[in-house]
Short mmCIF file of C-alpha atoms and ligand atoms in Angstrom, two decimals:
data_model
loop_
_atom_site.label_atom_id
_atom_site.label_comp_id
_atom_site.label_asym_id
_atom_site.label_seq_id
_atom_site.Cartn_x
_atom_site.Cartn_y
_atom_site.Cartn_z
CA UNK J 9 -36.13 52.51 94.62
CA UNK J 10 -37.76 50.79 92.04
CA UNK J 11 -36.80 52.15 87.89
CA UNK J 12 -39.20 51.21 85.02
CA UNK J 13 -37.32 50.62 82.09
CA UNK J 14 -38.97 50.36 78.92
CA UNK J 15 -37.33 47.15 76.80
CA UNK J 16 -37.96 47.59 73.02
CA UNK J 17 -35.64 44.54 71.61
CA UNK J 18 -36.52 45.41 67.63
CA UNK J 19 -36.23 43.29 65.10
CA UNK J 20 -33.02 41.32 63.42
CA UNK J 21 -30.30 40.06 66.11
CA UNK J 22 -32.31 43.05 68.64
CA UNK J 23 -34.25 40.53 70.85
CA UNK J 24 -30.99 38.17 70.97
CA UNK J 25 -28.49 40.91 72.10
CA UNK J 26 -31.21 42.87 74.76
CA UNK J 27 -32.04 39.46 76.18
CA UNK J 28 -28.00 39.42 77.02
CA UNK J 29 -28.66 43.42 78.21
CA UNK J 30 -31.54 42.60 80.52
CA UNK J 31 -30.00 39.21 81.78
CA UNK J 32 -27.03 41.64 82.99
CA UNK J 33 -28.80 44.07 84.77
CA UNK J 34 -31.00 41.29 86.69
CA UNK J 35 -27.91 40.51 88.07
CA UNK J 36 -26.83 44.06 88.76
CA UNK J 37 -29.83 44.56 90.92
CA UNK J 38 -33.02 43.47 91.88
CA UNK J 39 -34.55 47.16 91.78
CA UNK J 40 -35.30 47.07 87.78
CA UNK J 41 -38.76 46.31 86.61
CA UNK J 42 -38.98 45.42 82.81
CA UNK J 43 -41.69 46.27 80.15
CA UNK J 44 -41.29 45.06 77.29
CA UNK J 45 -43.22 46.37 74.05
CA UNK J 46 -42.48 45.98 70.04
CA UNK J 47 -40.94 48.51 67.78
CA UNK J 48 -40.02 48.44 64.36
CA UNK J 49 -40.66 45.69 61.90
CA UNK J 50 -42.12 43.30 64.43
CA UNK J 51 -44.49 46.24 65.47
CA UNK J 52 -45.17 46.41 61.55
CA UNK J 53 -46.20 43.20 61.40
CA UNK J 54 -48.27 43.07 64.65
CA UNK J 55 -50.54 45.88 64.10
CA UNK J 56 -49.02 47.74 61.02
CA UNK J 57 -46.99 50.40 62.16
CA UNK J 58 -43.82 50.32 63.25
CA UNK J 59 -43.98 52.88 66.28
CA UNK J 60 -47.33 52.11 68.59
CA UNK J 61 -48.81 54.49 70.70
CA UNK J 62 -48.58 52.54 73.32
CA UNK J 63 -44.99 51.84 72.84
CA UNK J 64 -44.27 55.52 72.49
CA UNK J 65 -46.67 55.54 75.82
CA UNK J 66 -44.54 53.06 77.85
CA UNK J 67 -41.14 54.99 77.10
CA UNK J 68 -42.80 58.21 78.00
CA UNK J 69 -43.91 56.19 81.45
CA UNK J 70 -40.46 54.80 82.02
CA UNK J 71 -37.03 56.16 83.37
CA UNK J 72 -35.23 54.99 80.56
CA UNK J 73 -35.45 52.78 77.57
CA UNK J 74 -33.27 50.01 75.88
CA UNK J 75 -33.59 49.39 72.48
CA UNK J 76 -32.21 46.71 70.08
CA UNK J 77 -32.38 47.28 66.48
CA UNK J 78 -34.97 47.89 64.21
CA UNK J 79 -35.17 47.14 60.17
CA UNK J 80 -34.08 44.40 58.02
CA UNK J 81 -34.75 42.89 53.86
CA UNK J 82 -38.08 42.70 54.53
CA UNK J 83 -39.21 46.03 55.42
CA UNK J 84 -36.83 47.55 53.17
CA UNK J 85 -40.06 48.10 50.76
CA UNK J 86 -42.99 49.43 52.64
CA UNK J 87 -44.67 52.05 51.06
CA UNK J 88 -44.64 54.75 51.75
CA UNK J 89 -41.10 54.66 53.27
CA UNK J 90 -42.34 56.81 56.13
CA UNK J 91 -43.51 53.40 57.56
CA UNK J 92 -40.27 51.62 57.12
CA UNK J 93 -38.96 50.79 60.69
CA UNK J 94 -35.62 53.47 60.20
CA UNK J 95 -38.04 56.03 59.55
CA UNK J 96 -41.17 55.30 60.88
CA UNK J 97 -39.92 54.39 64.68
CA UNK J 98 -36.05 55.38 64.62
CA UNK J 99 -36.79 58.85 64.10
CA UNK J 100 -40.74 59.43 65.72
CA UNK J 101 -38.86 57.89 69.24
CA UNK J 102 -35.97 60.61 68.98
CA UNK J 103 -38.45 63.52 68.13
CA UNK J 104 -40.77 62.76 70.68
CA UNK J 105 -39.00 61.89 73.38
CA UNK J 106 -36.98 64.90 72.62
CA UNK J 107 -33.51 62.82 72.27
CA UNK J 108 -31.37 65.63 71.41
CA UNK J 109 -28.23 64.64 72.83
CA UNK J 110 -26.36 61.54 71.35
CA UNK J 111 -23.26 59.94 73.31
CA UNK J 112 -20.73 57.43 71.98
CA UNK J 113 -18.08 56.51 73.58
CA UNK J 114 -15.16 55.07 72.26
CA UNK J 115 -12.78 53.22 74.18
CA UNK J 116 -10.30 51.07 73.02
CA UNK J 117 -10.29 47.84 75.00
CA UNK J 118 -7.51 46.14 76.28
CA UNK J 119 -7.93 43.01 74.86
CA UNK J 120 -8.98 44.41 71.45
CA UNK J 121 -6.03 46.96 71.00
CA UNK J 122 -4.37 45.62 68.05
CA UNK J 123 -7.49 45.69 66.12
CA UNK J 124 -6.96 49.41 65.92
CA UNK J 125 -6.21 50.76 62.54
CA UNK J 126 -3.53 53.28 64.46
CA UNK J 127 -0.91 50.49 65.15
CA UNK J 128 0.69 49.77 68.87
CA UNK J 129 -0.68 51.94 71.77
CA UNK J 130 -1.21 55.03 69.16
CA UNK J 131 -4.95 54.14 68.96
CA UNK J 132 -5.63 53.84 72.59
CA UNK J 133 -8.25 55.89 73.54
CA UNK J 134 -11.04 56.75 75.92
CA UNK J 135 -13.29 59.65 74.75
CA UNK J 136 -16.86 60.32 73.98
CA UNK J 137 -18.47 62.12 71.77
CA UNK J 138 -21.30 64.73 72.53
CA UNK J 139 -23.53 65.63 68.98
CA UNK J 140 -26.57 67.48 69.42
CA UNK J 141 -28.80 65.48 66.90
CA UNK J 142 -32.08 67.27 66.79
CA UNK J 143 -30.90 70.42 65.00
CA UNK J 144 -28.70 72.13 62.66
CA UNK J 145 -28.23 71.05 58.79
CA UNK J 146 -30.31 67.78 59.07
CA UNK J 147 -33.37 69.62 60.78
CA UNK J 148 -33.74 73.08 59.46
CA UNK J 149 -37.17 74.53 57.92
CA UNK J 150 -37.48 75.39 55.22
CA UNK J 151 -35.16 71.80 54.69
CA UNK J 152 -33.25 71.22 51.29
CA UNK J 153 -34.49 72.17 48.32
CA UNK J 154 -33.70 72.13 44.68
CA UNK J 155 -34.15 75.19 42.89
CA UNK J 156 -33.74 74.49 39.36
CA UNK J 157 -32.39 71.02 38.36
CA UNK J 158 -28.99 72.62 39.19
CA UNK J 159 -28.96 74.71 42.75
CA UNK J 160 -29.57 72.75 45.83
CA UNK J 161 -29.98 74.33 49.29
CA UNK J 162 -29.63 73.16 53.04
CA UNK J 163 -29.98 75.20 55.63
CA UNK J 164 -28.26 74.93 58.68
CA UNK J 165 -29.74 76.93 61.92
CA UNK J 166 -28.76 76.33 65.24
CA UNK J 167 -30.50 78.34 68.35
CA UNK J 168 -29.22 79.67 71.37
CA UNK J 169 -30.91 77.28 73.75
CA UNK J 170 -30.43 74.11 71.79
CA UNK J 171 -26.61 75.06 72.04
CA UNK J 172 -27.42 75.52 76.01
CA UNK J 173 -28.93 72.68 76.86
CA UNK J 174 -26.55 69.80 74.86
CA UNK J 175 -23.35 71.64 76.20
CA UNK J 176 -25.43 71.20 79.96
CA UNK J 177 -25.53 67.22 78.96
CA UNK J 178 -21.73 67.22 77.75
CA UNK J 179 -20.58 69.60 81.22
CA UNK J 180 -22.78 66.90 83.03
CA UNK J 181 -21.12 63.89 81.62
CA UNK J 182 -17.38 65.93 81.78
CA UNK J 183 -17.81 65.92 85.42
CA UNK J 184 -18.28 61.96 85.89
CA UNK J 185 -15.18 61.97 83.32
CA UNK J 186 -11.90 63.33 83.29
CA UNK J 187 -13.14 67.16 83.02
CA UNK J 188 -12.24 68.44 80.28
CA UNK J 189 -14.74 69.23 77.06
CA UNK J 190 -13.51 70.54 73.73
CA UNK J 191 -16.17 71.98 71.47
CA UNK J 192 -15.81 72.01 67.96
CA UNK J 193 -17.07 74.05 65.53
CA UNK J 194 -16.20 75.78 62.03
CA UNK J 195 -16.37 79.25 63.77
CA UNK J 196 -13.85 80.64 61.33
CA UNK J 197 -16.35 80.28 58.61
CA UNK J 198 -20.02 79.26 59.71
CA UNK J 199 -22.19 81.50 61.45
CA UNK J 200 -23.94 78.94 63.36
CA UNK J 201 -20.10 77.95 64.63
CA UNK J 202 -19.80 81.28 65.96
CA UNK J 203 -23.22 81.40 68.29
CA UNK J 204 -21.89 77.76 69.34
CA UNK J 205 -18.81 78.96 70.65
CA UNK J 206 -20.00 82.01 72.31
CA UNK J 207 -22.72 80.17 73.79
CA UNK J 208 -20.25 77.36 75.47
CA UNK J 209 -17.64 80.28 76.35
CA UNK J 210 -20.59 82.45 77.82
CA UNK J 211 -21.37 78.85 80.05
CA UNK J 212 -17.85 77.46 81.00
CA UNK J 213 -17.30 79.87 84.21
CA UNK J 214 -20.13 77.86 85.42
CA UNK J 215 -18.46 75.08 85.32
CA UNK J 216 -14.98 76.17 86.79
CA UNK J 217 -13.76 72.20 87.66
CA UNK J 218 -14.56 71.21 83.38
CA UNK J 219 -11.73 72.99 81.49
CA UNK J 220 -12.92 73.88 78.20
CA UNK J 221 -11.38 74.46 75.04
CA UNK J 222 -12.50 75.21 71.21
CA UNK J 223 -11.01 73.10 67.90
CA UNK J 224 -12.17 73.46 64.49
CA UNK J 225 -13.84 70.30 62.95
CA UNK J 226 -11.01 70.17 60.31
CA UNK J 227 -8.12 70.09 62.92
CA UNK J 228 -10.23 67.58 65.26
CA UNK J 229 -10.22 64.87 62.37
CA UNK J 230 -6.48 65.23 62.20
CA UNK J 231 -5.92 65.16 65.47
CA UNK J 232 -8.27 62.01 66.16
CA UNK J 233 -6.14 60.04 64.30
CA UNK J 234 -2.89 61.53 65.26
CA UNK J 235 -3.28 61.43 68.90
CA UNK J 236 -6.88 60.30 69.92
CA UNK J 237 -5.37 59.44 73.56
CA UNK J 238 -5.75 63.64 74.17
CA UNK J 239 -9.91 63.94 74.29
CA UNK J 240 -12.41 63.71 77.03
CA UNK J 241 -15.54 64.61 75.88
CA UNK J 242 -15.80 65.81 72.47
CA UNK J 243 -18.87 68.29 72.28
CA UNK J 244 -20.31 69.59 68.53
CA UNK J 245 -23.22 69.92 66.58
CA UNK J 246 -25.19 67.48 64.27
CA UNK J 247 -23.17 67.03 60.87
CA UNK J 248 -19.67 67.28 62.80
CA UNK J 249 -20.55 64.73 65.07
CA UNK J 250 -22.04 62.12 63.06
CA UNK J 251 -18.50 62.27 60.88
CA UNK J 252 -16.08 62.75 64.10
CA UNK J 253 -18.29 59.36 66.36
CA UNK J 254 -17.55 57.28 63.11
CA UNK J 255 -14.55 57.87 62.91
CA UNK J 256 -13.51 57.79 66.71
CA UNK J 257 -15.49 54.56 66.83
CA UNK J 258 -13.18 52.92 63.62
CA UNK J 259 -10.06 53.70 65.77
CA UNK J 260 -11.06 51.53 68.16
CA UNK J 261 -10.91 48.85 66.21
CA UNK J 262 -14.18 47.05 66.80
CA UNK J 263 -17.36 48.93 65.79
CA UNK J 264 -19.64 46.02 66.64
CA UNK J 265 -18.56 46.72 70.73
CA UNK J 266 -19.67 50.34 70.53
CA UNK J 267 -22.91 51.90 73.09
CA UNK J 268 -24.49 55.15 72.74
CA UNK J 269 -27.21 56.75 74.66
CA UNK J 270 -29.50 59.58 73.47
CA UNK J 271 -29.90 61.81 76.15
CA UNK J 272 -33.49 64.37 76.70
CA UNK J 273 -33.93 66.86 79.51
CA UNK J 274 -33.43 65.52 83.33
CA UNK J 275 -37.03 64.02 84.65
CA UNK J 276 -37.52 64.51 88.30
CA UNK J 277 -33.81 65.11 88.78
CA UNK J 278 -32.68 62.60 86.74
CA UNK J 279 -31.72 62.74 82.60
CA UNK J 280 -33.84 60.20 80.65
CA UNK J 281 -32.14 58.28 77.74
CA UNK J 282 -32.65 55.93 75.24
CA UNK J 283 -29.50 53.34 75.02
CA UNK J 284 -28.83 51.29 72.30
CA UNK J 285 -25.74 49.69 70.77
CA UNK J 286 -24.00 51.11 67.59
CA UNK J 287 -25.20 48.44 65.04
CA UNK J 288 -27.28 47.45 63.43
CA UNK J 289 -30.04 44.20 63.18
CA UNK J 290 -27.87 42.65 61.25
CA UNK J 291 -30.26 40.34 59.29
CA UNK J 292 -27.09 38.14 57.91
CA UNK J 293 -26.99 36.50 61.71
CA UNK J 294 -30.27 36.84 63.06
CA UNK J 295 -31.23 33.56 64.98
CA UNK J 296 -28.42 31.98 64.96
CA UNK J 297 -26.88 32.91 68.35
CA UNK J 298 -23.84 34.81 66.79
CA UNK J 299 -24.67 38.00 67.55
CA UNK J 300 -22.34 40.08 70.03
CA UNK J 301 -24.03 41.37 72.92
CA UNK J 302 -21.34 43.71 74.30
CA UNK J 303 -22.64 46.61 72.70
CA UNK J 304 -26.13 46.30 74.14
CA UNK J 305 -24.52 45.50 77.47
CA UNK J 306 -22.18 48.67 77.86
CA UNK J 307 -25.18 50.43 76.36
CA UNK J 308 -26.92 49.41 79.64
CA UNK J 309 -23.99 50.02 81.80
CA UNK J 310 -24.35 53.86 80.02
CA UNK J 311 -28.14 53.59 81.07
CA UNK J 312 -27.21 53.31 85.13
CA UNK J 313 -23.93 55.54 84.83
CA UNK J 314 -26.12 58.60 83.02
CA UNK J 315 -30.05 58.12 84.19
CA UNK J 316 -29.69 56.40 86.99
CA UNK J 317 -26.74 58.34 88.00
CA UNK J 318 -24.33 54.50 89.67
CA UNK J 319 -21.37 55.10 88.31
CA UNK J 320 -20.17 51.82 90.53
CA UNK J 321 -22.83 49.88 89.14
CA UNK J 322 -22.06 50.80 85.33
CA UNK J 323 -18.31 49.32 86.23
CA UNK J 324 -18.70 46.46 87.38
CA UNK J 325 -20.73 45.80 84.01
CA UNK J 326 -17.44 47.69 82.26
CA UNK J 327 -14.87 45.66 84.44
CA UNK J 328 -16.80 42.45 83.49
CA UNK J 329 -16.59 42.64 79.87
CA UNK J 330 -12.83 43.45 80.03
CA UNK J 331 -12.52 40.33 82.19
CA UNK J 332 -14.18 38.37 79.74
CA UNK J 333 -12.05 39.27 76.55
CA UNK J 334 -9.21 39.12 78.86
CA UNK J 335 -9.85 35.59 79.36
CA UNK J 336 -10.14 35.34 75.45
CA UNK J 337 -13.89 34.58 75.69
CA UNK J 338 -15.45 36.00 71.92
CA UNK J 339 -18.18 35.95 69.67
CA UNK J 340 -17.28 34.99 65.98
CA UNK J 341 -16.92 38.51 64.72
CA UNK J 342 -14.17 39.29 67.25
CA UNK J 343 -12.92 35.83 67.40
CA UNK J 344 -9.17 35.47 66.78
CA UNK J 345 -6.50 32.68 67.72
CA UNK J 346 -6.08 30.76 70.48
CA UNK J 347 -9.41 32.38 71.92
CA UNK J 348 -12.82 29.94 72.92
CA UNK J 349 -15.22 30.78 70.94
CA UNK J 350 -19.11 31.44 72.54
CA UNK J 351 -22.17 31.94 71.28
CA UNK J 352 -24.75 35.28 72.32
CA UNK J 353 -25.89 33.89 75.52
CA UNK J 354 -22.67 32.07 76.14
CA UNK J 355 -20.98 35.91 76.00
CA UNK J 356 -24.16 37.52 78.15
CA UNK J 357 -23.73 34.26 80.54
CA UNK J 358 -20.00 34.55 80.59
CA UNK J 359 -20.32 38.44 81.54
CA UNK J 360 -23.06 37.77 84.24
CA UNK J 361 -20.85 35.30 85.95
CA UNK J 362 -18.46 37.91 86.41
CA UNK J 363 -20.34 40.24 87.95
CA UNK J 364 -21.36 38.04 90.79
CA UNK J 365 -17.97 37.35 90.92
CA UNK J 366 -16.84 40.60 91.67
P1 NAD W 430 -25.58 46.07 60.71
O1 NAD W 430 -24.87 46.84 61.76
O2 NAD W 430 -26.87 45.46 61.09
O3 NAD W 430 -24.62 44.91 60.18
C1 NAD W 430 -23.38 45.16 59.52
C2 NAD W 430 -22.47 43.92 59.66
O4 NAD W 430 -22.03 43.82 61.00
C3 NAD W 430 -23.21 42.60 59.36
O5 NAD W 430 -22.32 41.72 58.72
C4 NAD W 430 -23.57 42.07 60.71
O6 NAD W 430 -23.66 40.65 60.77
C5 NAD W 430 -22.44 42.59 61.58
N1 NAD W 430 -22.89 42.88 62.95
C6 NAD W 430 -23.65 43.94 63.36
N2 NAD W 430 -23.89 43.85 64.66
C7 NAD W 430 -23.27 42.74 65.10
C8 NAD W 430 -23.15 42.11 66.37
N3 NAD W 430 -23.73 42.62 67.47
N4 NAD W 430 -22.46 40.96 66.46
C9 NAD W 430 -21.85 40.43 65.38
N5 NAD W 430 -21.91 40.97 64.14
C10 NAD W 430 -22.63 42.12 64.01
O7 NAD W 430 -25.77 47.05 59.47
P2 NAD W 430 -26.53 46.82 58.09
O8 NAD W 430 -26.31 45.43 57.61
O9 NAD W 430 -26.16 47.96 57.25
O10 NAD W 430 -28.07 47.00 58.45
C11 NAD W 430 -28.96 45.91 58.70
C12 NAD W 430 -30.33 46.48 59.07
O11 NAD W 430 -30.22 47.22 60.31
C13 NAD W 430 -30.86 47.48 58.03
O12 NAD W 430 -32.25 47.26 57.91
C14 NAD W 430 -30.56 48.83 58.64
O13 NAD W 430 -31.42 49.82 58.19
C15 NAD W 430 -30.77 48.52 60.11
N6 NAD W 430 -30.07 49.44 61.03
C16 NAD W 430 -30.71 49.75 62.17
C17 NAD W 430 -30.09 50.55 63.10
C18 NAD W 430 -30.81 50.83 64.39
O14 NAD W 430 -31.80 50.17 64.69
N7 NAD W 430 -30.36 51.79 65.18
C19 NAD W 430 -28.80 51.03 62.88
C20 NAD W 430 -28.13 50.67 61.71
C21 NAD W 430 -28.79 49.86 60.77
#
């Protein structure tokens, strides 16, 4: 069967790594048909705005979408910022394609281990974490507000079904993991923490094979660094998650390796996502063949393990980049002694080859 995927490479190093993406899924299978369309600064620049209608168009048309980066010096000052490529596509392509669940991984890679901050096999790890990220403190109406030059408000609400349906996406993904899901929350003190909890306690008998169990945000951060080897799939809200993925992805050791997927509601059976590495379009490198392309790769291995639903497929791509560090193959911002260094299509070519190997 034949999946459109919708290829928005960005701006920055964002055509150079998703060139490495695409060229790895050619080679995963024939099946994929690519559309490619411009977002962010080089959508500024083409028609002046940074997040077409008729890109927004394509991705609604498409089973899933890979994106690259957007942003970079010389967008930084657009006026009104609300067309600055952050803004004015980052966060328009999460709203409306109703991205509300954000998965990163972080697994420590064998070859990478001793770039962990937790020293010998302490930092070894294989987790993900689940944040909901189109609600809670970051989303609320009425949002902040000053009151006087001296009282400043946020206000955090969470509802029942937005609770629902990102704990469905983290039982989902448990279940092509190890099973287990631990939801945190500040339930002692926050009210929203207590309607999370109930919510995922009211939903776990559903899920009888997932074992589920509760931490509070504060404990979680401890016990990330003291023995991140005991998660599965982390789920929380918005602000939790955005501190807990940063620092789960820091204790692997190599932040510029790191996928992600942003997850909507299953289309036709199937959950539609937007993948895209970690990073950023790191302007300092653009061009100059440098970049890394792992993360854009594993973010397309994500893309066939979660909306296309080939686990197999989205390990070979896995398997392929271990084999390749293994082998001491790196880009310059992993590179260390005694390995051969490689340029970005040098790494995409070197990770192809091994998946017609295997
Ligand atoms: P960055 O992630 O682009 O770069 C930080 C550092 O990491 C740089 O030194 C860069 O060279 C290096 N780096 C990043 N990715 C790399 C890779 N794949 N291979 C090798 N080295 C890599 O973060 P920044 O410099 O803070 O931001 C640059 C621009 O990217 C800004 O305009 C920012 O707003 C934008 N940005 C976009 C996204 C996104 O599109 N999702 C995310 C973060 C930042």
């Amino acid at each position: 069967m034949s999946r459109k995927i919708a290829v928005l490479a960005g701006d920055g190093i964002g055509p150079e790594v998703v060139g490495e993406a695409v060229k790895v899924l050619k080679r995963i299978s024939s099946a994929f048909e690519f559309e490619h369309a411009l977002v962010g600064g080089a959508a500024y620049d083409d028609g002046g705005h940074p997040m077409p209608q008729s890109t927004l168009d394509l991705c609604r048309a498409s089973d899933a979408v890979l994106l690259g980066a957007v942003g970079g010096p010389k967008y930084d000052k657009i006026q009104p910022p609300e067309m600055r490529p952050e803004v004015g596509a980052l966060l328009p392509l999460r709203s409306e394609l109703n991205l509300y669940a954000n998965v990163r991984p972080a697994k420590t890679l064998n070859a990478l281990k001793d770039s962990s901050p937790l020293r010998g096999d302490r930092g070894v790890m294989d987790l993900v974490v689940m944040r909901e990220l189109t609600g809670g403190i970051y989303f609320a109406r009425p949002r902040e507000r000053r009151d006087d030059g001296n009282t400043a408000v946020d206000t955090c609400i969470y509802r029942r079904h937005e609770v629902v349906r990102i704990a469905e996406r983290a039982f989902e993904i448990a279940r092509q993991r190890r099973r287990e899901i631990v939801s945190v929350d500040k339930a002692n003190v926050l009210e929203t923490s207590r309607l999370w909890r109930e919510v995922v306690t009211e939903m776990a008998p559903s899920y009888p094979d997932v074992k589920v169990s509760h931490m509070l945000v504060d404990n979680c951060a401890m016990q990330l660094v003291r023995d991140p080897s005991q998660f599965d799939v982390i789920l929380t809200e918005n602000m939790f998650g955005d501190i807990l993925s940063d620092e789960a992805s820091m204790i692997t050791g190599s932040l510029g390796l790191l996928p992600s997927a942003s997850l909507s509601d299953p289309k036709e059976g199937r959950v539609f996502g937007l993948y895209e590495p970690v990073h950023g379009s790191a302007p300092d490198i653009a061009g100059l063949g440098k970049a890394n392309p792992i993360a854009t790769i594993l973010s397309a291995a994500m893309m066939l393990r979660y909306s296309f639903d080939d686990d197999a497929a989205a390990l070979v791509i896995e398997n392929a980049v271990d084999a390749v560090l293994d082998a001491g193959i790196r880009t310059a911002d992993i590179m260390s002694e005694g390995c051969q260094l490689v340029s970005t299509s040098e790494m995409g070519e070197a990770i192809s080859q091994r998946i017609l190997l295997s």
